PDB file of C-alpha atoms and ligand atoms in Angstrom:
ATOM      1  CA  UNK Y   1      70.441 180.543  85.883  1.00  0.00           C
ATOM      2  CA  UNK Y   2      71.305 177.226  85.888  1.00  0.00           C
ATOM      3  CA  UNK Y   3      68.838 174.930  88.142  1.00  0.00           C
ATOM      4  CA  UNK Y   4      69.964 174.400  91.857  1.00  0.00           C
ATOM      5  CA  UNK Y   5      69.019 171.140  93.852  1.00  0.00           C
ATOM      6  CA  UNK Y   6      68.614 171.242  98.063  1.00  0.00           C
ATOM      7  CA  UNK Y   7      68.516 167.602  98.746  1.00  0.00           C
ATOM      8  CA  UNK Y   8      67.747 166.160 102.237  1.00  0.00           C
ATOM      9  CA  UNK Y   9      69.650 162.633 103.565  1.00  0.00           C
ATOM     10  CA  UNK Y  10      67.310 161.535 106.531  1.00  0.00           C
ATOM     11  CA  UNK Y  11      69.926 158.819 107.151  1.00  0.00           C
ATOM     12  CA  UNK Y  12      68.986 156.461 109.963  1.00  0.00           C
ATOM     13  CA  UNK Y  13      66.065 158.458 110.880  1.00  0.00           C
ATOM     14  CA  UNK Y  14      63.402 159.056 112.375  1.00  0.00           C
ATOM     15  CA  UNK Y  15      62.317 156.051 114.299  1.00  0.00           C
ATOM     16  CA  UNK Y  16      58.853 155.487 112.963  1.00  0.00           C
ATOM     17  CA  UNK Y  17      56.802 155.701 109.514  1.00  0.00           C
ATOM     18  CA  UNK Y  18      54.596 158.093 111.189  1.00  0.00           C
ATOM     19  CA  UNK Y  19      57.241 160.132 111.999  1.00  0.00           C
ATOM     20  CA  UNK Y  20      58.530 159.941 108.497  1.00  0.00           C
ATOM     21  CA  UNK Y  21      55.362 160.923 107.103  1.00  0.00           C
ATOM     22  CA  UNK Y  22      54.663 163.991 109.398  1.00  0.00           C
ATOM     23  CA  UNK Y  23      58.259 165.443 108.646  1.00  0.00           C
ATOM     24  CA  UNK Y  24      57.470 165.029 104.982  1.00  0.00           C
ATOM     25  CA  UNK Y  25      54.085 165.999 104.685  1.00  0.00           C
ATOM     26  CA  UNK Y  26      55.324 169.328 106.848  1.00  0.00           C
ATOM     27  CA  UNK Y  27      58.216 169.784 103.922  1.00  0.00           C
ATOM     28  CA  UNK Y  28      55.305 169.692 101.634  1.00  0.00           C
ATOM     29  CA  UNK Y  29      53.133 172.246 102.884  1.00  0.00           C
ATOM     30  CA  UNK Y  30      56.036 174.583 103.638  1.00  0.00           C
ATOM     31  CA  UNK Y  31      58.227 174.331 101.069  1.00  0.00           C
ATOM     32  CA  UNK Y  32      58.075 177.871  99.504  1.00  0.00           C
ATOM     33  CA  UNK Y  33      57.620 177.277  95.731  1.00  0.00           C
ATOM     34  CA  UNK Y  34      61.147 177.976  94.081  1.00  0.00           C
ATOM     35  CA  UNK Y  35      61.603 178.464  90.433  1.00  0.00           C
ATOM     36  CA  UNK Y  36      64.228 176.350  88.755  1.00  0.00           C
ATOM     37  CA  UNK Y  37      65.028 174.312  91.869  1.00  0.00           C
ATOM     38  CA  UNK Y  38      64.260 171.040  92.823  1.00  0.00           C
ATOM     39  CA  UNK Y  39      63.983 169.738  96.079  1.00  0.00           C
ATOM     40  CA  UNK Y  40      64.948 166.097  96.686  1.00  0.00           C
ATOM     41  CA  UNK Y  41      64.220 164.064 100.018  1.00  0.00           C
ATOM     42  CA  UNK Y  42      66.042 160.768 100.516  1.00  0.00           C
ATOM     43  CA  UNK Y  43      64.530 158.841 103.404  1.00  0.00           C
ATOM     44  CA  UNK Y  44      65.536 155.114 104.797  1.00  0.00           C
ATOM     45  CA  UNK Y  45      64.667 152.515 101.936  1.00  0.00           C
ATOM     46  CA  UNK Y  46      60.947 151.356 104.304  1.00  0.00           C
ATOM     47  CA  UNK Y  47      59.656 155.011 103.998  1.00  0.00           C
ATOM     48  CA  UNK Y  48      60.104 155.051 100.644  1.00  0.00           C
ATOM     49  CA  UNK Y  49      56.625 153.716  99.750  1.00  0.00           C
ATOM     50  CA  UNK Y  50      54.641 155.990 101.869  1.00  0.00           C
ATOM     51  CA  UNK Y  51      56.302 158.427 101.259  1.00  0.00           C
ATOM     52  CA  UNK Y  52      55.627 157.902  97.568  1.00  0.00           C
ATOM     53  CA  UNK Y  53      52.176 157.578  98.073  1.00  0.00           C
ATOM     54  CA  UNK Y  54      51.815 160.804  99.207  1.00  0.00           C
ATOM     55  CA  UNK Y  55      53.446 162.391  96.265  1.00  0.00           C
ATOM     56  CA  UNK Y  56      52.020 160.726  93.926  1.00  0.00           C
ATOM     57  CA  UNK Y  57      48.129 160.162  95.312  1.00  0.00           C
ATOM     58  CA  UNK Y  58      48.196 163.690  96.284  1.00  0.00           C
ATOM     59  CA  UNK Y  59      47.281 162.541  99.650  1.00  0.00           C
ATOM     60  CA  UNK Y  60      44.976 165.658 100.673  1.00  0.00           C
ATOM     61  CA  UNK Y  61      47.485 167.449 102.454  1.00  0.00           C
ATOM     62  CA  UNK Y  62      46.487 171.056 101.157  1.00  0.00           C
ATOM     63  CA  UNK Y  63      49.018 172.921  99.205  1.00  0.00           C
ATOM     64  CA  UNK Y  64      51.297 169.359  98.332  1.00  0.00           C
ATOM     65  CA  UNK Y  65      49.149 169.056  94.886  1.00  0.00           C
ATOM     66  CA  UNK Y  66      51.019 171.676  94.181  1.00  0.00           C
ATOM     67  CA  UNK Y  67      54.506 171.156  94.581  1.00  0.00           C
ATOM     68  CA  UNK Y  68      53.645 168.353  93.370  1.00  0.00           C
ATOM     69  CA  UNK Y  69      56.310 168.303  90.498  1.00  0.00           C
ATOM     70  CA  UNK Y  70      59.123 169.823  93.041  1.00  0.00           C
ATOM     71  CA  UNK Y  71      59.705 167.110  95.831  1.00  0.00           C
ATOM     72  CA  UNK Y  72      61.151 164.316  94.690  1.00  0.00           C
ATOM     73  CA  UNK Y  73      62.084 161.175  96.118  1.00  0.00           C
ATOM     74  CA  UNK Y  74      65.400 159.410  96.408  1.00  0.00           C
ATOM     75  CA  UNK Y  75      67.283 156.205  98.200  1.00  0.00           C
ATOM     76  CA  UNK Y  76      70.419 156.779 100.307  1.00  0.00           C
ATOM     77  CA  UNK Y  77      72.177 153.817  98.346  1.00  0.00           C
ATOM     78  CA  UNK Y  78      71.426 151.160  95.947  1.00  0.00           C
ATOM     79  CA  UNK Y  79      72.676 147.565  94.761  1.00  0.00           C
ATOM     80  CA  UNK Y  80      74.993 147.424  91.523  1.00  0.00           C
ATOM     81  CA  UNK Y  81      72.458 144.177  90.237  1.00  0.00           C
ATOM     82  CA  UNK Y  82      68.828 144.632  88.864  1.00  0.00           C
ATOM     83  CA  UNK Y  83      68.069 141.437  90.404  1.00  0.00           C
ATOM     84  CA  UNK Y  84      69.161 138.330  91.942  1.00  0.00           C
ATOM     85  CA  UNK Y  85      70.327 136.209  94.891  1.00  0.00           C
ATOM     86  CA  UNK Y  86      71.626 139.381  97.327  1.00  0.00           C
ATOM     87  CA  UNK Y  87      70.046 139.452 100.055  1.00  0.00           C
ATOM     88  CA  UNK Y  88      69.041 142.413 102.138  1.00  0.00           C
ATOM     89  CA  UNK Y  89      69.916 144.341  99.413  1.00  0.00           C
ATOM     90  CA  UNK Y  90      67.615 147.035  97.049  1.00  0.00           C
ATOM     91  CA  UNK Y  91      67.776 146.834  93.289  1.00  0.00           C
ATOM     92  CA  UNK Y  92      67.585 150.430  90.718  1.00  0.00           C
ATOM     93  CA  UNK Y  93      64.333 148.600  89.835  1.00  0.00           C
ATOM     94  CA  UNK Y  94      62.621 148.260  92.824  1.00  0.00           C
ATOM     95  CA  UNK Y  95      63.307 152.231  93.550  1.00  0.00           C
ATOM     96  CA  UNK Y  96      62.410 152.924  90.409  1.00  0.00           C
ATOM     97  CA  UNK Y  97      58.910 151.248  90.599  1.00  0.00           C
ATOM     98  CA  UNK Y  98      58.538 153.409  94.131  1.00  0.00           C
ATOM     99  CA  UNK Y  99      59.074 156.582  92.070  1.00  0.00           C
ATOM    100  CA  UNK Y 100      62.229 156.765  93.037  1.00  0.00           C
ATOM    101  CA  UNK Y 101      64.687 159.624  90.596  1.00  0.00           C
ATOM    102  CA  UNK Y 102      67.579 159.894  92.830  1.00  0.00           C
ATOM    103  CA  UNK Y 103      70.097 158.304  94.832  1.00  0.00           C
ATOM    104  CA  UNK Y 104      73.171 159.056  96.787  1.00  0.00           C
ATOM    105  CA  UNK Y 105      76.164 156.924  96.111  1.00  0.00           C
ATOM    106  CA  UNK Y 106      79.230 156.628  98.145  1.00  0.00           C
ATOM    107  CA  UNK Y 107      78.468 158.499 101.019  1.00  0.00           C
ATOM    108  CA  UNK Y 108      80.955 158.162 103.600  1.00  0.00           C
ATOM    109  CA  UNK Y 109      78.906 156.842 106.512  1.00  0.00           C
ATOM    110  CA  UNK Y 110      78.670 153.847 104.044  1.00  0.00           C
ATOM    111  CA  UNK Y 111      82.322 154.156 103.233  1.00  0.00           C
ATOM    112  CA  UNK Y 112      83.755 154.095 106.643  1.00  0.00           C
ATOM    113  CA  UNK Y 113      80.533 151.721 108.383  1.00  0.00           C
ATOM    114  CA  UNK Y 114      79.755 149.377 105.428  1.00  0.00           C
ATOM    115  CA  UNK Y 115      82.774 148.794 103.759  1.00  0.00           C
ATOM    116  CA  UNK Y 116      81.557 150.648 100.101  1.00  0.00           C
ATOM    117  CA  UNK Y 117      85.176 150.912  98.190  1.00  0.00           C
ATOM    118  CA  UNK Y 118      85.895 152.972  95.320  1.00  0.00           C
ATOM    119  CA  UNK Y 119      85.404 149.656  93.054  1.00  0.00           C
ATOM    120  CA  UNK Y 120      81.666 149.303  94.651  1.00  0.00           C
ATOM    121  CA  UNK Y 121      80.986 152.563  94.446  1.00  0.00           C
ATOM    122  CA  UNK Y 122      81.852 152.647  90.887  1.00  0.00           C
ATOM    123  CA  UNK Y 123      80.118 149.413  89.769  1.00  0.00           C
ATOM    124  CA  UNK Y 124      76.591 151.001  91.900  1.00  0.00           C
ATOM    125  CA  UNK Y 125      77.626 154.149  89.654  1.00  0.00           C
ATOM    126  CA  UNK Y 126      77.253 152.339  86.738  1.00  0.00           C
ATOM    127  CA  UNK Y 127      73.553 150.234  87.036  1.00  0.00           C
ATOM    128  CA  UNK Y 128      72.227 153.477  88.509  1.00  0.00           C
ATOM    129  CA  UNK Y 129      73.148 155.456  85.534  1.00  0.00           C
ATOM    130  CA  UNK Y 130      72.180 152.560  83.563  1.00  0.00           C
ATOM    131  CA  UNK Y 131      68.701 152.744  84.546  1.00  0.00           C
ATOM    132  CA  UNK Y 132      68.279 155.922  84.479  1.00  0.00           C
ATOM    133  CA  UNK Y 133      68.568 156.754  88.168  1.00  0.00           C
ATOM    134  CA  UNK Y 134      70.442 160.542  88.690  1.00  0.00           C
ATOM    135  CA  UNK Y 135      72.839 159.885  91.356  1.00  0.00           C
ATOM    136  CA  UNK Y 136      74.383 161.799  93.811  1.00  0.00           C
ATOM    137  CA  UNK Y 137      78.100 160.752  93.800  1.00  0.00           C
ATOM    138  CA  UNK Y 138      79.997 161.677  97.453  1.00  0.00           C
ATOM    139  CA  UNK Y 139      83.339 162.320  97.803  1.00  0.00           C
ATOM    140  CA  UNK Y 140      85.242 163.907 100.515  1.00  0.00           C
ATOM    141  CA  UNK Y 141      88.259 163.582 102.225  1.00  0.00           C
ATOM    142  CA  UNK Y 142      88.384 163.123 106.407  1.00  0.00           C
ATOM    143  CA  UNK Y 143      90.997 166.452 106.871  1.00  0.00           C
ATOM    144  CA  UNK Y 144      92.232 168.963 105.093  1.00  0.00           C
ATOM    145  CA  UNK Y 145      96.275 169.005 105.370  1.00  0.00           C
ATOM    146  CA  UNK Y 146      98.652 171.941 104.887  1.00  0.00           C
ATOM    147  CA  UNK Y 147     100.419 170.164 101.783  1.00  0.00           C
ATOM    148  CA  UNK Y 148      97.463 169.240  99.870  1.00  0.00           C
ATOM    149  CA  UNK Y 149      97.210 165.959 100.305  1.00  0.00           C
ATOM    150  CA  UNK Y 150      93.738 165.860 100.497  1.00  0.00           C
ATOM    151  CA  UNK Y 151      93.297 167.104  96.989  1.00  0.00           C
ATOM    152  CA  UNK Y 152      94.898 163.269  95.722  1.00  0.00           C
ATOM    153  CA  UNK Y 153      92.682 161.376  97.724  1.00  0.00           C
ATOM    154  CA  UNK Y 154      89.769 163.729  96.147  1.00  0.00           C
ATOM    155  CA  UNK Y 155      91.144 162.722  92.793  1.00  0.00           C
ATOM    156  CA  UNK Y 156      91.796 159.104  93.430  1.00  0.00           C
ATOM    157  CA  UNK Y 157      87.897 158.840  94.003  1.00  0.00           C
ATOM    158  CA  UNK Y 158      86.756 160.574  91.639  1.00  0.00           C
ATOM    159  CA  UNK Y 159      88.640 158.610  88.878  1.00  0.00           C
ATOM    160  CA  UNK Y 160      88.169 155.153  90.499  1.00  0.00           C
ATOM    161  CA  UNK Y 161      83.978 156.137  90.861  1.00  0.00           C
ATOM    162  CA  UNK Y 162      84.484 157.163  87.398  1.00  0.00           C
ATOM    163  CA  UNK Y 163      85.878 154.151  85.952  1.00  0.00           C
ATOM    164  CA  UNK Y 164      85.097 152.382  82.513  1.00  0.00           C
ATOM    165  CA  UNK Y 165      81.533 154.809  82.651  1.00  0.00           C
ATOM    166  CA  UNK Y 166      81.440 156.304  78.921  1.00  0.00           C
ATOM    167  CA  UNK Y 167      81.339 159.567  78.447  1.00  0.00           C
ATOM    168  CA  UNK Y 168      78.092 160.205  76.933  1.00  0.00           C
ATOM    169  CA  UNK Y 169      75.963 158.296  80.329  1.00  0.00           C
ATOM    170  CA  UNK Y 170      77.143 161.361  82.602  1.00  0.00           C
ATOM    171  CA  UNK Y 171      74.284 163.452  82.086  1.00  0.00           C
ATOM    172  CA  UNK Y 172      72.522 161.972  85.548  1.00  0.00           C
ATOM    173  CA  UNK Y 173      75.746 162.314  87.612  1.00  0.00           C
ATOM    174  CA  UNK Y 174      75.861 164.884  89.965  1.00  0.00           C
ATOM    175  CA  UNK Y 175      79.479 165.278  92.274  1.00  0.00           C
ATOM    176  CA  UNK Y 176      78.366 166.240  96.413  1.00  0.00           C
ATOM    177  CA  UNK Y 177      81.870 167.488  97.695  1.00  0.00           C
ATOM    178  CA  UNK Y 178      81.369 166.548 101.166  1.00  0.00           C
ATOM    179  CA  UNK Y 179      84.369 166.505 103.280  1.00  0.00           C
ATOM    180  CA  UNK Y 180      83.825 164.180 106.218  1.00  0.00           C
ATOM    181  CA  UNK Y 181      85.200 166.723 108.864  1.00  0.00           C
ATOM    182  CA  UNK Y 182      82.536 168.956 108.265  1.00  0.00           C
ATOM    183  CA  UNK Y 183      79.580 167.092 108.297  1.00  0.00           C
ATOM    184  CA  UNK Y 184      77.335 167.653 112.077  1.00  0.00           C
ATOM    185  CA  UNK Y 185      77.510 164.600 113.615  1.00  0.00           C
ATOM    186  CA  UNK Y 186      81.616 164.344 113.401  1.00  0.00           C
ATOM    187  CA  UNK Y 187      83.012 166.006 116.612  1.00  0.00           C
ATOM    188  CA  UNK Y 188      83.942 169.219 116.544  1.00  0.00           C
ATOM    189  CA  UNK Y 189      82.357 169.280 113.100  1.00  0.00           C
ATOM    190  CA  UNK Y 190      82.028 173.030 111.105  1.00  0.00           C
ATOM    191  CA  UNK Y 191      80.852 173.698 107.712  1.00  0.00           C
ATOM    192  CA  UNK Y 192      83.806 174.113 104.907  1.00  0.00           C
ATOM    193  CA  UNK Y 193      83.866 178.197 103.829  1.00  0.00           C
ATOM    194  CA  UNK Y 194      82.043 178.934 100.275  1.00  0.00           C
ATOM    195  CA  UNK Y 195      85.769 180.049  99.288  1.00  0.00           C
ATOM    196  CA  UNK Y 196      86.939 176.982  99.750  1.00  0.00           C
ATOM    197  CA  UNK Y 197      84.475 175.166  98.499  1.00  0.00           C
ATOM    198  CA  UNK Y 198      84.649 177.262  95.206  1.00  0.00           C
ATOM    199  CA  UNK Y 199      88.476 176.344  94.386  1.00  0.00           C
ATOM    200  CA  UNK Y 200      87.436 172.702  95.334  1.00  0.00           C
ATOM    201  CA  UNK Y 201      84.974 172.902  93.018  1.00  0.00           C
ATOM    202  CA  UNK Y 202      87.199 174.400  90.480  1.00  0.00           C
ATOM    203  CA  UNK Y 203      89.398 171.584  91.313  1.00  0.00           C
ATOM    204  CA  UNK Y 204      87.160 168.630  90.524  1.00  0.00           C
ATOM    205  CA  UNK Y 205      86.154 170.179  86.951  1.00  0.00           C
ATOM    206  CA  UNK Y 206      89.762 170.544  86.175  1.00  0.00           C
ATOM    207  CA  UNK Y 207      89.213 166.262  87.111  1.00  0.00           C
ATOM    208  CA  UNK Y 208      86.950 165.999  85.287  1.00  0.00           C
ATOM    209  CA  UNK Y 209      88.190 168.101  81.934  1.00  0.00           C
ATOM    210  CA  UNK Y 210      90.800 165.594  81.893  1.00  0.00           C
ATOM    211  CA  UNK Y 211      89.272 162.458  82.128  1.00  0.00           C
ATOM    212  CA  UNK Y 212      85.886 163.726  79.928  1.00  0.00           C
ATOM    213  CA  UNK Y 213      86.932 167.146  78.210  1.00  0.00           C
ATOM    214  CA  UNK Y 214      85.654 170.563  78.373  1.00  0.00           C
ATOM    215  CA  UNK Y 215      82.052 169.805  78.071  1.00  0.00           C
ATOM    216  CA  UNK Y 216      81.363 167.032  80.557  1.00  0.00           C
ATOM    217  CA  UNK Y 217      83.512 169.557  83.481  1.00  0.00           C
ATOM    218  CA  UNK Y 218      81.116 172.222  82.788  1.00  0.00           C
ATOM    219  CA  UNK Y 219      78.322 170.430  82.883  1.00  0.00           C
ATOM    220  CA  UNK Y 220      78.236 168.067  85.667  1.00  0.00           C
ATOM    221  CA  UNK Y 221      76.946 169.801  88.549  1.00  0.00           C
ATOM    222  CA  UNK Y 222      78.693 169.904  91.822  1.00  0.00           C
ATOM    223  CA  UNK Y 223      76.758 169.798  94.972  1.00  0.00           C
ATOM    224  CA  UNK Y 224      78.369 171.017  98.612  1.00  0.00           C
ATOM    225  CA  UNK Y 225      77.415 168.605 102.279  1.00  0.00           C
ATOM    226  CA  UNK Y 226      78.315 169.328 105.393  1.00  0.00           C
ATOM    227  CA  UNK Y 227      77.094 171.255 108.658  1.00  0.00           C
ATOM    228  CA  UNK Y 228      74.797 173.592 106.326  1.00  0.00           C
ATOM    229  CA  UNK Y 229      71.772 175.535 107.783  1.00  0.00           C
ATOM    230  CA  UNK Y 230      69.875 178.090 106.911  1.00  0.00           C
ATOM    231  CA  UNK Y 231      72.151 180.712 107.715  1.00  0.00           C
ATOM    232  CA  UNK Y 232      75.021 179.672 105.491  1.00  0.00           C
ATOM    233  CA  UNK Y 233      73.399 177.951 102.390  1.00  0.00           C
ATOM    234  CA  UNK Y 234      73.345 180.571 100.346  1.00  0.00           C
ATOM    235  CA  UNK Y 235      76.841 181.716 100.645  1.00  0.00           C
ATOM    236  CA  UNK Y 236      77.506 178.208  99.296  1.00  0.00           C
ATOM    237  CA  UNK Y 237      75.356 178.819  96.171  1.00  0.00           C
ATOM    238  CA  UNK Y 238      76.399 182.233  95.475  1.00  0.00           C
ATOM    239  CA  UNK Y 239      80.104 182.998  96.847  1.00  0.00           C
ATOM    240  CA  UNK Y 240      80.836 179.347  96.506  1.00  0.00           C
ATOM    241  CA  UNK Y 241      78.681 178.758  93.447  1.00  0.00           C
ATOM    242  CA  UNK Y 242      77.535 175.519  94.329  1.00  0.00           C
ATOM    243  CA  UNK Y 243      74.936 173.666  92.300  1.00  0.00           C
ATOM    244  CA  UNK Y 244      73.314 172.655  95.310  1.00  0.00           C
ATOM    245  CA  UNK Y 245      73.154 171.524  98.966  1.00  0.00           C
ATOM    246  CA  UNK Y 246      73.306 168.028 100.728  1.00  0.00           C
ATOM    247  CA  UNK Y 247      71.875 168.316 103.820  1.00  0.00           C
ATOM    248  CA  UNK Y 248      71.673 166.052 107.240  1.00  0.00           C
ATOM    249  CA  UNK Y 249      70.960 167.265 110.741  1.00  0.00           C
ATOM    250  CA  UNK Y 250      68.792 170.343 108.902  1.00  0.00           C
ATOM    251  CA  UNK Y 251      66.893 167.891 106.940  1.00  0.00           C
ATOM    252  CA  UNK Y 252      65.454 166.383 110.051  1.00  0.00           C
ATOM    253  CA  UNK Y 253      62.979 169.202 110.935  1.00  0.00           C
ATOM    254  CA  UNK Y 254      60.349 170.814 108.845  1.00  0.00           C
ATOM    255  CA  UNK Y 255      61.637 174.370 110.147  1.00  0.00           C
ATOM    256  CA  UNK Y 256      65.366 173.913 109.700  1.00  0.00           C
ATOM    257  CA  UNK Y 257      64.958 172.343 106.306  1.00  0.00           C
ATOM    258  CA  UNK Y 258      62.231 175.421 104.715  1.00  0.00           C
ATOM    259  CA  UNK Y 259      64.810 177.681 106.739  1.00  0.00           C
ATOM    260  CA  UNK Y 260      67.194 176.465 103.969  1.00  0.00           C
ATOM    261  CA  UNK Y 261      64.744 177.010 101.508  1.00  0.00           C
ATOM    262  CA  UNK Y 262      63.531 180.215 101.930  1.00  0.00           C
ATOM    263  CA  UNK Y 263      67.552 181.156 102.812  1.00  0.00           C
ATOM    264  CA  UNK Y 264      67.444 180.953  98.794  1.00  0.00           C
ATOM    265  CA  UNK Y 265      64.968 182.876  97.740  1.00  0.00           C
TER     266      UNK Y 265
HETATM  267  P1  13P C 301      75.072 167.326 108.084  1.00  0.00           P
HETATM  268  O1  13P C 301      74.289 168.307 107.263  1.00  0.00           O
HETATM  269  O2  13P C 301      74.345 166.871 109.309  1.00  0.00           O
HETATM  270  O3  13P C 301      76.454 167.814 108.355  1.00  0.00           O
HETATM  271  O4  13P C 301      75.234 166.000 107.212  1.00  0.00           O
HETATM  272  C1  13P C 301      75.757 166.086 105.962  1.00  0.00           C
HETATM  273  C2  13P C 301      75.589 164.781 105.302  1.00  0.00           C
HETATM  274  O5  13P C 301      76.241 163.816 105.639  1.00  0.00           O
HETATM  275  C3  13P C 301      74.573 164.704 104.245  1.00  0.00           C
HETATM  276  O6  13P C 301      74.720 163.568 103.492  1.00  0.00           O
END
């Protein structure tokens, strides 16, 4: 069975590093131990450090020496430079020196608040896979319409985030299908149905076969976000065969997040 990854995006939260370190160290000692998955928390860019610490001191926190290997770390977003004159921003190197493997790209939250285009979205595409990083690359379109029009927009960002990156620096990219109207904190928010999110899935491959060939669309794998708990996660990996989970609200609390994880065992 291929390997699944349950990723958390803390977003803007919580308010304080202790906070940040309780809700971690609880996903630590919780975390039921999963073969072939891998568990992935990204946290605001100033927990990052502590946070790090813990994994890799082995703070003594009990049973975290021994997940040791199966929470990683990873950044919400990162700069398209390794270094330079730009301020406020965070460079692949400077995560990568926190023990930072992951990082989300292109999440819409950054999209609609911070004005990240397809063409910066692409370029950050590009140094992260350059240096190694495995990134998380969101797409997602704000509603679903009768005629299918959301399945263009889906395309147009895929292609543009895709742009000039050879073929053959794809093995870090992972796609997170995460259409806007179902993520929690949009009104009236619901998560999409693992059907649908099957023959969207099907849909970006077919994207991807033509742009990279037959090997590249099977390979890449293709994460779902958006409004999921631990009551419907697993219909997403199974019925919707999803190659993971993005997860928001549930990734705020040690119960609702394990509640995921144990949903999957
Ligand atoms: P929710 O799980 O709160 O819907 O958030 C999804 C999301 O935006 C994760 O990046």
């Amino acid at each position: 069975m291929a390997k699944k990854f349950i990723v958390a995006n803390w977003k803007m939260n919580p308010n304080s590093v202790k906070e940040a370190e309780a809700l971690f160290i609880g996903v630590c000692k919780s975390a039921p131990k999963m073969k072939n998955t891998e568990v992935v928390v990204c946290p605001p860019f100033v927990y990052l450090d502590r946070l790090s610490g813990i994994i890799h001191n082995a703070m003594p926190i009990g049973r975290q020496a021994k997940y040791k290997n199966q929470i990683n770390l990873g950044s919400q977003d990162v700069f398209w430079e390794n270094r330079g004159s730009y301020t406020g921003e965070i460079s692949p190197l400077m995560l990568k020196d926190f023990g930072v493997k992951y990082v989300i790209v292109g999440h819409s939250e950054r999209r609609k608040y911070l004005m990240a285009n397809n063409e910066i979205i692409n370029k950050k595409i590009k140094t992260a896979l350059k240096n190694n990083l495995k990134v998380f690359f969101c797409v997602g379109e704000e509603e679903r319409d009768e005629k299918g029009k959301y399945l263009k927009f889906l395309k147009e960002e895929i292609i543009e985030g895709f742009k000039k990156i050879p073929k053959d620096n794809l093995k870090n990219l992972f796609i997170v299908y995460e259409p806007i109207w179902a993520i929690s904190s949009n009104k009236g928010a619901a998560a999409d149905t693992p059907r649908n999110f099957l023959e969207t899935s099907i849909y970006i491959r077919k994207i991807l076969f033509f742009r990279f060939g037959r090997k590249v669309a099977h390979k890449v794998p293709i994460l779902y976000g958006g409004s999921v708990d631990g009551k419907n996660a697993r219909g997403f990996l199974e019925e919707g065969r999803a190659d993971g989970i993005l997860a928001g609200r549930a990734g705020l609390k040690v119960k609702s997040f394990v509640d995921i994880l144990k949903s999957l065992k």
